[in-house]
Amino acid sequence: MSIVEIKSLPVQLNDLLKVFPANAGSEEQTAVNHIDLEIKAGELVTLLGPSGCGKTTTLRMLAGFEQPTDGAIVIGNENVTNLPANKRDTGMVFQSYALFPHLTVYENIAYGLKIKGLKRNEVNKKVKSVIELMQLDELIDRQPSHLSGGQQQRVAVARAVVTEPKVLLFDEPLSNLDAKLRVYMREELRKIQQNLNITSLYVTHDQTEAMAISDKVVIMNNGNIEQVGTPTEIYKKPISQFVANFMGKANFLKATVKSIDNGIITLDFEGYTMHVDNKDDHNFKRDNIVHCMARPEFWYVNENGRYQGKVLKAIYFGSFVEYEIQIGQQRITFEDYNHISNGVYKQDDQITLDIRKDTIGILPYDKNYDENNNER
Ligand SMILES: Nc1ncnc2c1ncn2[C@@H]1O[C@H](COP(=O)(O)OP(=O)(O)OP(=O)(O)O)[C@@H](O)[C@H]1O
Ligand SMILES: [Mg+2]
C-alpha cells in the first residue's frame, strides 16, 4: 500500500461561524456558532449531536461546499478558508454514497483521478491498490445497483481515499445499513482510517458509533460545542445534563449539598447521606441544590447497601435487566448486568442498592432534567 500515500496533517477550525440568511419561509439561522476545534494529524474526530445541531454544516465548511460567515479553516499550515472545494484536497463520504450509477466500481474509483488529469497507468496503479485495500477485487466490473449497501459504502470510501486527500470527511456514512452491517462497517472504516493514518472528521448522531471509532468526540448542541474529549472522558465526566444524556443513559438525582471536605462532597439524597468524590469545577457550596449524575449500570445490588428502593418496573433484556426503582420521592433507572447471581426482581419487590462515590458526577441542578418530568 505504498502507491496511495496520505499526508497526515492537522486541521484547525478557528472561531467558525455560519449564519444562513433569512429567506421566504424562514428566519435567519445560526447553524454553527463560533466554534473552535483542533483535529490532530491522523486523528479521527466525531461530531455527535441531535438533528439540526450543525454537524453537516461544519463538515461542509471544511470541505469547501459552504462558505463560513466568519472564522478560518486551516489544514496543515495552509489557511484554506477562501479556497474552492476542489483545491482543498479533502475526500468526502456521504450517507447516500453518491456513486455514479452508470459507471462500474472501477470507473467510479478512477473518476476523480481522471478529472485530475493523471496518466492512464498512474490511474490504474492507484485504483488497483485501493481496490486491494478495500477488498473490492471481485466487484470491479459491477455497477452500483448490483452491489449491497455495505459494498457500495466500501466503493465510496475507496473513491474518496484514492485521490490521497489530506482530510477524509464522513457524513453519517453508515446510516443506510442495517444494524449488524453498521457495526461491521464501522470497524472496517476505523481500520482503514488508522492504516492510512488519515486525519478524519466523522459525523453521526449514533452515540455507540461515535464511541466505537473515535479518538475524540465533539458533542454539539444548537450550533455550539458542549464538550470535546475521548469517549471515556465524555461518558464518565460529562459537563452537562445534555452531554450526559446524549452519551448514554443517565439518572439525574436531585440532592442537597451538606458539606465539602477532604475531596468528598456529602449530599442529602432523599434523606440518605451520599458521598461523592469531589471532582467538580462548579464551586458548590453548602445547601446548594444539585443534580447527581449516576449511570444506570453504576448501581449495584447490595444486601447491606445504603439505598432502599421499590421496583416499579423490570424489563429483561438478556444481557441485563433494566429496572425502574423508586427511592424516596425519586425514580432511577438501574441496569443489572449481574442478574445471574442477583436473581431477577419483579414489580413491588424491595431492593437495596449502592453506588460507588467515584462513579457519580455532580452538576448544577436543572429543572429541565428533573427526575419527575424527565422523559427517558
Ligand atoms: N442551506 C441552508 N439554508 C438554511 N438553513 C440551513 C441550511 N442548511 C442547514 N440549515 C440549518 O442549519 C442548522 C444546522 O443544520 P445541519 O444540516 O448542519 O444539521 P445536522 O446537525 O447535520 O443535522 P442532521 O443530524 O439532521 O443531519 C439547521 O437548523 C438547518 O435547518
Ligand atoms: Mg446532517
Tab-separated table of C-alpha atoms and ligand atoms in Angstrom:
chain	number	residue	atom	x	y	z
A	1	MET	CA	0.000	0.000	0.000
A	2	SER	CA	2.704	2.469	-0.774
A	3	ILE	CA	1.079	3.633	-4.002
A	4	VAL	CA	-1.612	5.680	-2.319
A	5	GLU	CA	0.164	7.985	0.054
A	6	ILE	CA	-1.613	10.105	2.584
A	7	LYS	CA	-0.023	13.147	4.168
A	8	SER	CA	-1.236	13.322	7.748
A	9	LEU	CA	-1.938	16.923	8.603
A	10	PRO	CA	-3.686	18.633	11.487
A	11	VAL	CA	-6.859	20.636	10.921
A	12	GLN	CA	-7.999	23.707	12.782
A	13	LEU	CA	-11.367	25.381	12.816
A	14	ASN	CA	-10.942	28.842	14.284
A	15	ASP	CA	-13.944	30.759	15.564
A	16	LEU	CA	-16.048	29.325	12.763
A	17	LEU	CA	-19.448	30.897	12.204
A	18	LYS	CA	-22.181	30.049	9.723
A	19	VAL	CA	-25.329	32.094	9.510
A	20	PHE	CA	-27.817	31.175	6.803
A	21	PRO	CA	-29.638	34.343	5.754
A	22	ALA	CA	-33.378	34.629	6.126
A	23	ASN	CA	-35.416	33.749	3.082
A	24	ALA	CA	-39.060	33.477	2.091
A	25	GLY	CA	-40.315	30.926	4.604
A	26	SER	CA	-37.588	31.004	7.267
A	27	GLU	CA	-35.747	33.273	9.649
A	28	GLU	CA	-32.012	33.790	9.758
A	29	GLN	CA	-30.385	30.610	11.033
A	30	THR	CA	-27.138	30.387	13.010
A	31	ALA	CA	-26.142	26.839	12.127
A	32	VAL	CA	-22.616	26.975	13.595
A	33	ASN	CA	-21.919	29.462	16.341
A	34	HIS	CA	-18.241	30.463	16.645
A	35	ILE	CA	-16.718	27.052	17.188
A	36	ASP	CA	-13.045	26.227	17.747
A	37	LEU	CA	-11.826	22.722	17.063
A	38	GLU	CA	-8.481	21.050	16.508
A	39	ILE	CA	-8.058	17.669	14.837
A	40	LYS	CA	-4.556	16.332	15.275
A	41	ALA	CA	-2.744	14.692	12.349
A	42	GLY	CA	-4.067	11.176	11.795
A	43	GLU	CA	-6.851	11.541	14.329
A	44	LEU	CA	-10.487	10.610	13.819
A	45	VAL	CA	-12.761	13.159	15.451
A	46	THR	CA	-16.520	12.680	15.542
A	47	LEU	CA	-19.179	15.362	15.661
A	48	LEU	CA	-22.081	13.974	17.666
A	49	GLY	CA	-25.340	15.727	18.387
A	50	PRO	CA	-29.058	15.875	17.681
A	51	SER	CA	-30.616	16.701	14.348
A	52	GLY	CA	-30.047	20.299	13.314
A	53	CYS	CA	-27.157	20.999	15.723
A	54	GLY	CA	-24.774	21.968	12.910
A	55	LYS	CA	-22.771	18.800	12.220
A	56	THR	CA	-23.204	18.666	8.457
A	57	THR	CA	-22.726	22.414	8.100
A	58	THR	CA	-19.384	22.169	9.928
A	59	LEU	CA	-18.300	19.298	7.686
A	60	ARG	CA	-19.383	21.120	4.535
A	61	MET	CA	-17.455	24.228	5.525
A	62	LEU	CA	-14.317	22.123	5.951
A	63	ALA	CA	-14.926	20.501	2.551
A	64	GLY	CA	-15.484	23.892	0.933
A	65	PHE	CA	-19.100	23.276	-0.065
A	66	GLU	CA	-20.263	26.006	2.279
A	67	GLN	CA	-18.566	29.365	2.833
A	68	PRO	CA	-18.174	30.366	6.515
A	69	THR	CA	-19.766	33.651	7.562
A	70	ASP	CA	-16.701	34.262	9.723
A	71	GLY	CA	-13.667	32.429	11.072
A	72	ALA	CA	-10.928	30.375	9.479
A	73	ILE	CA	-10.156	26.820	8.400
A	74	VAL	CA	-6.534	25.726	8.442
A	75	ILE	CA	-5.242	22.425	7.026
A	76	GLY	CA	-1.610	21.837	7.910
A	77	ASN	CA	-0.142	25.318	7.714
A	78	GLU	CA	-2.442	26.493	4.976
A	79	ASN	CA	-5.412	28.753	5.516
A	80	VAL	CA	-7.922	27.209	3.103
A	81	THR	CA	-10.925	29.346	4.089
A	82	ASN	CA	-11.119	31.012	0.704
A	83	LEU	CA	-10.072	28.086	-1.442
A	84	PRO	CA	-12.709	26.365	-3.581
A	85	ALA	CA	-13.620	22.778	-2.681
A	86	ASN	CA	-11.566	21.218	-5.457
A	87	LYS	CA	-8.382	22.918	-4.242
A	88	ARG	CA	-8.627	21.696	-0.664
A	89	ASP	CA	-7.690	18.043	-1.007
A	90	THR	CA	-10.484	16.689	1.102
A	91	GLY	CA	-12.359	13.463	0.407
A	92	MET	CA	-15.982	13.091	1.339
A	93	VAL	CA	-18.103	10.006	2.014
A	94	PHE	CA	-21.835	10.630	2.050
A	95	GLN	CA	-24.741	8.850	3.670
A	96	SER	CA	-26.195	8.187	0.241
A	97	TYR	CA	-22.808	7.024	-1.147
A	98	ALA	CA	-23.387	9.256	-4.204
A	99	LEU	CA	-21.814	6.789	-6.637
A	100	PHE	CA	-22.239	7.277	-10.373
A	101	PRO	CA	-24.917	4.722	-11.250
A	102	HIS	CA	-23.862	4.233	-14.873
A	103	LEU	CA	-20.182	3.635	-14.080
A	104	THR	CA	-18.612	0.388	-12.849
A	105	VAL	CA	-16.895	0.100	-9.497
A	106	TYR	CA	-13.553	0.518	-11.204
A	107	GLU	CA	-14.681	3.591	-13.139
A	108	ASN	CA	-16.258	5.127	-10.042
A	109	ILE	CA	-12.991	4.857	-8.162
A	110	ALA	CA	-10.915	6.054	-11.132
A	111	TYR	CA	-13.136	9.058	-11.859
A	112	GLY	CA	-11.508	11.574	-9.520
A	113	LEU	CA	-8.019	10.728	-10.734
A	114	LYS	CA	-9.019	11.103	-14.387
A	115	ILE	CA	-10.509	14.507	-13.622
A	116	LYS	CA	-7.204	15.445	-12.033
A	117	GLY	CA	-5.547	14.562	-15.351
A	118	LEU	CA	-3.399	11.659	-14.159
A	119	LYS	CA	-1.906	9.394	-16.807
A	120	ARG	CA	-3.708	6.194	-17.548
A	121	ASN	CA	-1.149	3.854	-15.992
A	122	GLU	CA	-0.894	6.063	-12.882
A	123	VAL	CA	-4.663	5.897	-12.511
A	124	ASN	CA	-4.532	2.162	-12.968
A	125	LYS	CA	-1.902	1.628	-10.298
A	126	LYS	CA	-3.631	3.753	-7.696
A	127	VAL	CA	-7.074	2.338	-8.335
A	128	LYS	CA	-5.735	-1.197	-8.130
A	129	SER	CA	-4.012	-0.609	-4.844
A	130	VAL	CA	-7.131	0.915	-3.304
A	131	ILE	CA	-9.245	-1.930	-4.655
A	132	GLU	CA	-6.931	-4.313	-2.901
A	133	LEU	CA	-7.013	-2.302	0.308
A	134	MET	CA	-10.805	-2.215	0.301
A	135	GLN	CA	-11.159	-5.841	-0.806
A	136	LEU	CA	-13.209	-4.955	-3.832
A	137	ASP	CA	-11.326	-7.164	-6.300
A	138	GLU	CA	-14.282	-9.292	-7.272
A	139	LEU	CA	-16.627	-6.388	-7.798
A	140	ILE	CA	-14.710	-4.090	-10.115
A	141	ASP	CA	-16.895	-4.635	-13.187
A	142	ARG	CA	-20.237	-4.246	-11.442
A	143	GLN	CA	-22.443	-1.202	-11.407
A	144	PRO	CA	-23.517	0.240	-8.028
A	145	SER	CA	-27.094	-1.026	-8.374
A	146	HIS	CA	-25.686	-4.564	-8.337
A	147	LEU	CA	-23.933	-4.069	-5.002
A	148	SER	CA	-25.138	-4.379	-1.409
A	149	GLY	CA	-25.229	-1.278	0.800
A	150	GLY	CA	-22.028	-2.285	2.573
A	151	GLN	CA	-20.253	-2.869	-0.742
A	152	GLN	CA	-21.427	0.478	-2.083
A	153	GLN	CA	-20.092	2.144	1.014
A	154	ARG	CA	-16.705	0.486	0.540
A	155	VAL	CA	-16.621	1.790	-3.029
A	156	ALA	CA	-17.496	5.270	-1.764
A	157	VAL	CA	-14.623	5.153	0.717
A	158	ALA	CA	-12.265	3.825	-1.965
A	159	ARG	CA	-13.272	6.660	-4.263
A	160	ALA	CA	-12.553	9.210	-1.537
A	161	VAL	CA	-9.243	7.681	-0.493
A	162	VAL	CA	-7.764	7.146	-3.973
A	163	THR	CA	-7.261	10.855	-4.532
A	164	GLU	CA	-4.964	10.943	-1.485
A	165	PRO	CA	-6.892	13.611	0.390
A	166	LYS	CA	-5.342	15.389	3.327
A	167	VAL	CA	-8.579	15.046	5.248
A	168	LEU	CA	-11.329	12.463	4.992
A	169	LEU	CA	-14.867	13.606	5.781
A	170	PHE	CA	-17.752	11.288	6.598
A	171	ASP	CA	-21.374	12.410	6.873
A	172	GLU	CA	-23.383	9.642	8.563
A	173	PRO	CA	-21.836	7.082	6.210
A	174	LEU	CA	-23.437	4.053	7.844
A	175	SER	CA	-26.976	5.158	8.466
A	176	ASN	CA	-28.359	3.362	5.397
A	177	LEU	CA	-27.064	0.000	6.565
A	178	ASP	CA	-28.802	-2.500	8.818
A	179	ALA	CA	-27.675	-2.739	12.441
A	180	LYS	CA	-25.293	-5.689	12.075
A	181	LEU	CA	-23.583	-4.406	8.962
A	182	ARG	CA	-23.250	-0.994	10.573
A	183	VAL	CA	-21.227	-2.481	13.411
A	184	TYR	CA	-19.047	-4.434	10.993
A	185	MET	CA	-18.501	-1.450	8.670
A	186	ARG	CA	-17.610	0.980	11.417
A	187	GLU	CA	-14.786	-1.326	12.433
A	188	GLU	CA	-13.698	-1.574	8.805
A	189	LEU	CA	-13.723	2.196	8.405
A	190	ARG	CA	-11.724	2.643	11.576
A	191	LYS	CA	-9.139	0.082	10.441
A	192	ILE	CA	-8.711	1.755	7.069
A	193	GLN	CA	-8.504	5.203	8.649
A	194	GLN	CA	-5.824	4.004	11.053
A	195	ASN	CA	-3.882	2.096	8.381
A	196	LEU	CA	-3.754	5.188	6.215
A	197	ASN	CA	-3.282	7.408	9.261
A	198	ILE	CA	-5.583	9.921	7.601
A	199	THR	CA	-6.943	12.898	9.511
A	200	SER	CA	-10.728	12.456	9.592
A	201	LEU	CA	-13.858	14.264	10.650
A	202	TYR	CA	-16.854	11.989	11.086
A	203	VAL	CA	-20.471	12.995	11.618
A	204	THR	CA	-23.044	10.811	13.304
A	205	HIS	CA	-25.933	11.034	15.715
A	206	ASP	CA	-25.330	7.482	16.901
A	207	GLN	CA	-23.591	7.526	20.269
A	208	THR	CA	-22.294	3.941	20.129
A	209	GLU	CA	-20.845	4.516	16.671
A	210	ALA	CA	-19.057	7.619	17.928
A	211	MET	CA	-17.658	5.728	20.910
A	212	ALA	CA	-16.510	2.791	18.816
A	213	ILE	CA	-14.493	4.636	16.200
A	214	SER	CA	-13.307	7.959	17.597
A	215	ASP	CA	-10.127	9.264	19.087
A	216	LYS	CA	-12.116	12.280	20.202
A	217	VAL	CA	-15.822	13.046	20.315
A	218	VAL	CA	-17.263	16.535	19.973
A	219	ILE	CA	-20.730	16.966	21.434
A	220	MET	CA	-22.632	19.678	19.574
A	221	ASN	CA	-25.801	21.376	20.678
A	222	ASN	CA	-27.571	24.089	18.776
A	223	GLY	CA	-24.539	25.266	16.776
A	224	ASN	CA	-22.234	25.191	19.798
A	225	ILE	CA	-19.658	22.733	21.060
A	226	GLU	CA	-20.680	21.488	24.501
A	227	GLN	CA	-17.734	19.220	25.180
A	228	VAL	CA	-14.703	17.672	23.499
A	229	GLY	CA	-12.968	14.594	24.871
A	230	THR	CA	-12.148	10.942	24.445
A	231	PRO	CA	-15.205	8.675	24.526
A	232	THR	CA	-14.281	7.602	28.062
A	233	GLU	CA	-13.889	11.163	29.330
A	234	ILE	CA	-17.209	12.204	27.913
A	235	TYR	CA	-19.042	9.157	29.221
A	236	LYS	CA	-17.578	9.356	32.706
A	237	LYS	CA	-17.353	13.071	33.186
A	238	PRO	CA	-19.968	14.863	31.125
A	239	ILE	CA	-20.013	18.581	31.818
A	240	SER	CA	-23.755	18.980	31.444
A	241	GLN	CA	-27.009	17.067	31.568
A	242	PHE	CA	-27.271	17.457	27.801
A	243	VAL	CA	-23.940	15.708	27.240
A	244	ALA	CA	-24.673	13.023	29.842
A	245	ASN	CA	-27.974	12.248	28.153
A	246	PHE	CA	-26.551	12.241	24.677
A	247	MET	CA	-23.674	9.945	25.596
A	248	GLY	CA	-25.728	7.121	27.061
A	249	LYS	CA	-28.421	6.946	29.715
A	250	ALA	CA	-28.219	8.930	32.905
A	251	ASN	CA	-30.120	9.409	36.139
A	252	PHE	CA	-30.208	12.945	37.477
A	253	LEU	CA	-30.908	12.841	41.187
A	254	LYS	CA	-31.941	15.954	42.985
A	255	ALA	CA	-29.832	16.340	46.114
A	256	THR	CA	-28.610	18.979	48.577
A	257	VAL	CA	-25.000	19.733	49.449
A	258	LYS	CA	-24.350	19.142	53.163
A	259	SER	CA	-20.598	19.556	53.379
A	260	ILE	CA	-17.451	19.674	51.295
A	261	ASP	CA	-14.185	18.430	52.738
A	262	ASN	CA	-11.146	16.249	52.027
A	263	GLY	CA	-12.065	15.807	48.397
A	264	ILE	CA	-15.509	14.461	49.273
A	265	ILE	CA	-18.837	16.172	48.819
A	266	THR	CA	-21.513	14.942	51.180
A	267	LEU	CA	-25.061	15.240	49.942
A	268	ASP	CA	-28.516	14.622	51.206
A	269	PHE	CA	-30.411	12.492	48.705
A	270	GLU	CA	-33.915	11.585	49.823
A	271	GLY	CA	-32.803	11.521	53.468
A	272	TYR	CA	-29.766	9.346	52.701
A	273	THR	CA	-26.246	10.590	53.203
A	274	MET	CA	-24.495	10.273	49.879
A	275	HIS	CA	-20.726	10.688	49.460
A	276	VAL	CA	-19.333	11.743	46.112
A	277	ASP	CA	-15.735	12.275	45.027
A	278	ASN	CA	-15.225	15.987	44.601
A	279	LYS	CA	-14.011	16.482	41.043
A	280	ASP	CA	-16.329	19.322	40.215
A	281	ASP	CA	-15.339	22.694	38.877
A	282	HIS	CA	-18.567	24.318	39.892
A	283	ASN	CA	-17.533	25.528	43.300
A	284	PHE	CA	-20.620	24.158	45.014
A	285	LYS	CA	-21.484	25.452	48.464
A	286	ARG	CA	-23.371	24.051	51.404
A	287	ASP	CA	-27.153	23.988	50.816
A	288	ASN	CA	-26.805	24.174	47.025
A	289	ILE	CA	-29.347	22.034	45.221
A	290	VAL	CA	-27.531	19.868	42.693
A	291	HIS	CA	-28.025	17.048	40.244
A	292	CYS	CA	-26.124	13.827	40.863
A	293	MET	CA	-25.429	12.163	37.546
A	294	ALA	CA	-25.400	8.403	38.004
A	295	ARG	CA	-25.404	5.991	35.065
A	296	PRO	CA	-27.913	3.094	35.271
A	297	GLU	CA	-25.179	0.425	35.223
A	298	PHE	CA	-23.139	2.027	38.007
A	299	TRP	CA	-25.664	0.998	40.670
A	300	TYR	CA	-25.441	-2.464	42.177
A	301	VAL	CA	-27.469	-4.711	44.435
A	302	ASN	CA	-26.038	-4.960	47.936
A	303	GLU	CA	-27.987	-6.546	50.787
A	304	ASN	CA	-26.221	-4.283	53.238
A	305	GLY	CA	-26.407	-1.340	50.889
A	306	ARG	CA	-27.500	2.171	51.675
A	307	TYR	CA	-30.426	2.906	49.386
A	308	GLN	CA	-33.785	1.213	49.905
A	309	GLY	CA	-35.847	1.067	46.756
A	310	LYS	CA	-39.031	-0.392	45.389
A	311	VAL	CA	-39.180	-1.980	41.953
A	312	LEU	CA	-41.664	-0.124	39.746
A	313	LYS	CA	-40.825	-1.928	36.540
A	314	ALA	CA	-38.495	-4.691	35.377
A	315	ILE	CA	-37.566	-5.450	31.785
A	316	TYR	CA	-35.400	-8.441	30.966
A	317	PHE	CA	-33.004	-7.697	28.102
A	318	GLY	CA	-30.911	-10.865	28.242
A	319	SER	CA	-27.517	-9.398	28.982
A	320	PHE	CA	-29.017	-7.151	31.649
A	321	VAL	CA	-32.250	-6.401	33.471
A	322	GLU	CA	-33.467	-2.823	33.370
A	323	TYR	CA	-35.309	-1.671	36.460
A	324	GLU	CA	-37.230	1.419	37.307
A	325	ILE	CA	-36.669	1.898	41.051
A	326	GLN	CA	-38.376	4.286	43.438
A	327	ILE	CA	-36.044	5.693	46.098
A	328	GLY	CA	-37.859	8.146	48.351
A	329	GLN	CA	-39.686	10.535	46.028
A	330	GLN	CA	-37.392	9.937	43.054
A	331	ARG	CA	-37.116	7.309	40.354
A	332	ILE	CA	-33.912	5.859	38.989
A	333	THR	CA	-33.120	3.510	36.168
A	334	PHE	CA	-30.861	0.655	37.218
A	335	GLU	CA	-29.322	-1.812	34.783
A	336	ASP	CA	-28.287	-5.047	36.455
A	337	TYR	CA	-25.664	-6.951	34.478
A	338	ASN	CA	-25.228	-9.269	37.431
A	339	HIS	CA	-28.703	-10.762	37.388
A	340	ILE	CA	-27.474	-14.356	37.149
A	341	SER	CA	-26.216	-14.169	40.731
A	342	ASN	CA	-28.598	-11.465	41.973
A	343	GLY	CA	-31.742	-13.016	40.532
A	344	VAL	CA	-34.434	-11.058	38.727
A	345	TYR	CA	-36.689	-8.824	40.810
A	346	LYS	CA	-40.280	-8.102	39.931
A	347	GLN	CA	-42.654	-5.221	40.412
A	348	ASP	CA	-43.173	-4.155	44.066
A	349	ASP	CA	-40.113	-6.077	45.318
A	350	GLN	CA	-37.930	-4.249	47.811
A	351	ILE	CA	-34.314	-3.895	46.768
A	352	THR	CA	-31.212	-2.420	48.399
A	353	LEU	CA	-28.766	-0.638	46.161
A	354	ASP	CA	-25.386	1.018	46.388
A	355	ILE	CA	-23.251	3.115	44.125
A	356	ARG	CA	-19.544	3.926	44.314
A	357	LYS	CA	-18.709	7.514	45.138
A	358	ASP	CA	-16.261	7.777	42.218
A	359	THR	CA	-18.933	6.937	39.659
A	360	ILE	CA	-21.220	9.851	40.485
A	361	GLY	CA	-20.869	13.272	38.905
A	362	ILE	CA	-22.318	16.474	40.293
A	363	LEU	CA	-23.889	19.094	38.061
A	364	PRO	CA	-25.799	22.268	38.776
A	365	TYR	CA	-29.488	21.492	39.216
A	366	ASP	CA	-31.508	21.949	36.024
A	367	LYS	CA	-35.262	21.658	36.283
A	368	ASN	CA	-35.497	20.518	32.660
A	369	TYR	CA	-33.794	17.328	33.724
A	370	ASP	CA	-35.763	16.819	36.917
A	371	GLU	CA	-36.455	13.135	37.552
A	372	ASN	CA	-40.159	13.674	37.846
A	373	ASN	CA	-40.626	15.133	34.408
A	374	ASN	CA	-37.605	13.580	32.754
A	375	GLU	CA	-38.670	11.612	29.709
A	376	ARG	CA	-36.389	8.647	29.430
B	1	LIG	N1	-28.806	25.703	3.184
B	1	LIG	C1	-29.398	26.030	4.324
B	1	LIG	N2	-30.199	27.121	4.423
B	1	LIG	C2	-30.771	27.484	5.584
B	1	LIG	N3	-30.629	26.816	6.721
B	1	LIG	C3	-29.857	25.714	6.708
B	1	LIG	C4	-29.218	25.257	5.517
B	1	LIG	N4	-28.513	24.128	5.811
B	1	LIG	C5	-28.726	23.883	7.113
B	1	LIG	N5	-29.527	24.839	7.662
B	1	LIG	C6	-29.949	24.923	9.073
B	1	LIG	O1	-28.776	24.930	9.879
B	1	LIG	C7	-28.977	24.121	11.034
B	1	LIG	C8	-27.915	23.046	11.084
B	1	LIG	O2	-28.112	22.134	10.024
B	1	LIG	P1	-27.163	20.891	9.762
B	1	LIG	O3	-27.560	20.263	8.492
B	1	LIG	O4	-25.744	21.298	9.900
B	1	LIG	O5	-27.557	19.924	10.988
B	1	LIG	P2	-27.087	18.449	11.346
B	1	LIG	O6	-26.500	18.507	12.709
B	1	LIG	O7	-26.242	17.891	10.269
B	1	LIG	O8	-28.476	17.668	11.445
B	1	LIG	P3	-28.897	16.181	10.962
B	1	LIG	O9	-28.471	15.260	12.080
B	1	LIG	O10	-30.378	16.262	10.862
B	1	LIG	O11	-28.228	15.885	9.665
B	1	LIG	C9	-30.396	23.592	10.965
B	1	LIG	O12	-31.212	24.418	11.741
B	1	LIG	C10	-30.721	23.705	9.496
B	1	LIG	O13	-32.109	23.900	9.314
B	2	MG	MG	-26.503	16.318	8.916
